[in-house]
């Protein structure tokens, strides 16, 4: 399952490689709209590596249906026949939620972070490198893609009978605390806005 997923990402990467410059221009838009200047690079191979990373990121999103199908096929042998009927809804909705999470990160969360951080640094000369920009952006897009999978995971676990609504409500406060702790660790910047 891992090898099939890696091959799917590699094939999608090859397809995205030819459009890496266009994809990067699209990914740069929140930065430009927030008043950011041109991104800079500090190493000779920086732009080349950036295009590779952009193509890999786009490849992950493009290959997400295949990756999520492989996740399902990995889980499937441990399920009863009635539970196996959830295959199509699982694959379709997890893919849609993952893509929706990435798009939410691109359209709403990441622009908020960029505007906030640029406003904090307005007293200084702006030199944002392509490495730091892409690192922060990819963490937010992939992170929110995974976070948007949480409702599907809860539905799936409830359908399997592993969790109940009462249990979820009883542990709600602890779940919020745990989510904030995890968010504090995985947030790419130390500001509270990004963590929230």
XYZ file of C-alpha atoms in Angstrom:
196
model
C 0.000 0.000 0.000
C 2.859 2.369 0.807
C 4.625 1.591 -2.473
C 1.454 2.189 -4.509
C 0.968 5.504 -2.694
C 4.588 6.514 -3.336
C 4.263 5.618 -7.029
C 1.007 7.619 -7.252
C 2.673 10.671 -5.685
C 5.675 10.255 -8.011
C 3.462 10.073 -11.132
C 1.479 13.109 -9.938
C 4.786 14.864 -9.169
C 5.947 14.296 -12.752
C 2.712 15.776 -14.068
C 2.933 18.760 -11.713
C 6.633 19.361 -12.417
C 5.822 20.891 -15.810
C 3.446 23.352 -14.122
C 5.541 24.038 -11.009
C 6.166 27.667 -11.982
C 2.430 28.298 -12.496
C 1.546 26.459 -9.284
C 4.104 28.532 -7.374
C 2.647 31.755 -8.815
C -0.770 30.620 -7.565
C 0.643 29.695 -4.134
C 2.417 33.061 -3.916
C -0.819 35.003 -4.399
C -1.732 35.292 -0.669
C 1.720 36.736 0.005
C 1.467 39.269 -2.819
C -2.090 40.275 -1.883
C -0.961 40.898 1.707
C 1.632 43.398 0.480
C 4.597 41.060 0.354
C 7.494 41.876 -1.919
C 9.261 39.413 -4.191
C 10.453 36.255 -2.438
C 14.219 35.840 -2.120
C 16.595 32.906 -2.227
C 19.877 32.540 -0.391
C 21.380 29.446 -1.996
C 22.134 28.737 -5.633
C 20.017 25.596 -5.747
C 17.156 27.229 -3.809
C 14.788 27.909 -6.736
C 15.324 24.437 -8.227
C 14.604 22.752 -4.894
C 11.576 24.968 -4.412
C 10.071 23.854 -7.733
C 10.647 20.235 -6.732
C 8.900 20.830 -3.378
C 6.022 22.650 -5.083
C 5.567 19.742 -7.504
C 5.663 17.226 -4.614
C 3.075 19.210 -2.628
C 0.787 19.494 -5.648
C 1.417 15.804 -6.355
C 0.264 14.831 -2.872
C -3.002 16.700 -3.344
C -3.432 15.310 -6.876
C -2.698 11.745 -5.728
C -4.875 11.977 -2.601
C -7.675 9.774 -4.040
C -5.169 6.969 -4.683
C -3.521 7.428 -1.276
C -6.864 7.347 0.519
C -7.904 4.288 -1.512
C -4.738 2.564 -0.298
C -5.622 3.527 3.293
C -9.041 1.942 2.783
C -7.549 -1.212 1.244
C -5.206 -1.483 4.233
C -8.107 -1.201 6.709
C -10.558 -3.334 4.689
C -9.398 -6.861 5.700
C -10.175 -6.108 9.356
C -13.782 -5.086 8.646
C -17.035 -7.039 8.545
C -18.932 -7.332 5.252
C -21.483 -4.684 6.279
C -18.661 -2.283 7.128
C -16.962 -2.850 3.776
C -19.929 -1.191 2.053
C -18.571 2.128 3.319
C -15.715 1.975 0.785
C -17.051 4.404 -1.810
C -18.326 7.014 0.681
C -15.067 6.744 2.627
C -12.853 7.331 -0.413
C -15.018 10.079 -1.927
C -15.601 12.060 1.256
C -12.104 11.730 2.692
C -10.708 12.984 -0.616
C -13.176 15.884 -0.728
C -12.489 16.808 2.899
C -8.708 16.656 2.389
C -8.920 18.905 -0.673
C -11.357 21.228 1.120
C -8.957 21.504 4.056
C -6.075 22.400 1.759
C -8.213 24.966 -0.042
C -9.398 26.424 3.272
C -5.754 26.758 4.281
C -4.936 28.493 1.008
C -7.914 30.874 0.904
C -8.493 31.703 4.572
C -5.941 30.462 7.125
C -2.676 31.136 5.300
C -3.625 34.666 4.125
C -4.568 35.537 7.726
C -1.205 34.296 8.968
C 0.693 36.161 6.224
C -1.155 39.435 6.852
C -0.622 39.150 10.603
C 3.092 38.365 10.351
C 3.750 41.051 7.718
C 1.969 43.633 9.862
C 4.113 42.685 12.862
C 7.274 43.079 10.791
C 6.330 46.317 9.033
C 9.024 48.272 10.902
C 11.754 46.172 9.304
C 13.045 45.502 5.808
C 11.201 42.566 4.337
C 13.322 39.686 3.028
C 11.203 36.540 3.001
C 13.028 33.549 1.600
C 11.408 30.952 -0.605
C 12.391 28.220 1.857
C 10.657 29.781 4.864
C 7.598 30.788 2.843
C 7.108 27.349 1.330
C 7.803 25.589 4.624
C 5.120 27.569 6.446
C 2.633 27.334 3.594
C 3.014 23.589 3.068
C 2.601 22.883 6.798
C -0.612 24.895 6.897
C -2.075 23.380 3.700
C -1.230 19.773 4.582
C -2.060 20.280 8.258
C -5.504 21.653 7.517
C -6.054 18.945 4.909
C -5.457 16.375 7.638
C -7.504 18.286 10.227
C -10.467 18.338 7.843
C -10.312 14.510 7.879
C -11.314 14.483 11.549
C -15.111 14.547 10.924
C -14.821 11.619 8.502
C -12.708 9.714 10.998
C -15.323 10.300 13.723
C -18.165 9.176 11.416
C -16.198 6.107 10.393
C -15.347 5.181 14.004
C -18.988 5.726 15.021
C -20.206 3.477 12.183
C -17.787 0.789 13.366
C -19.178 1.186 16.890
C -15.853 2.252 18.385
C -17.136 5.634 19.630
C -20.535 6.979 20.644
C -21.952 10.484 20.717
C -22.239 10.347 24.536
C -18.578 9.462 24.863
C -17.560 12.265 22.496
C -19.632 14.823 24.431
C -18.280 13.632 27.777
C -14.662 13.989 26.620
C -15.253 17.218 24.636
C -13.397 19.537 27.054
C -10.375 17.262 27.176
C -10.414 16.960 23.392
C -10.323 20.757 23.017
C -7.387 20.931 25.438
C -5.550 18.165 23.550
C -6.239 19.861 20.203
C -4.770 23.146 21.469
C -1.687 21.325 22.802
C -1.149 19.503 19.503
C -1.754 22.747 17.589
C 0.864 24.503 19.733
C 3.423 21.851 18.788
C 2.677 21.619 15.040
C 2.096 25.322 14.385
C 4.927 26.642 12.188
C 5.029 30.017 13.978
C 4.765 31.008 17.656
C 1.745 33.319 17.219
C -1.580 32.412 18.820
C -3.613 33.303 15.700
C -2.031 30.487 13.695
C -2.415 28.013 16.536
C -6.102 28.858 16.916
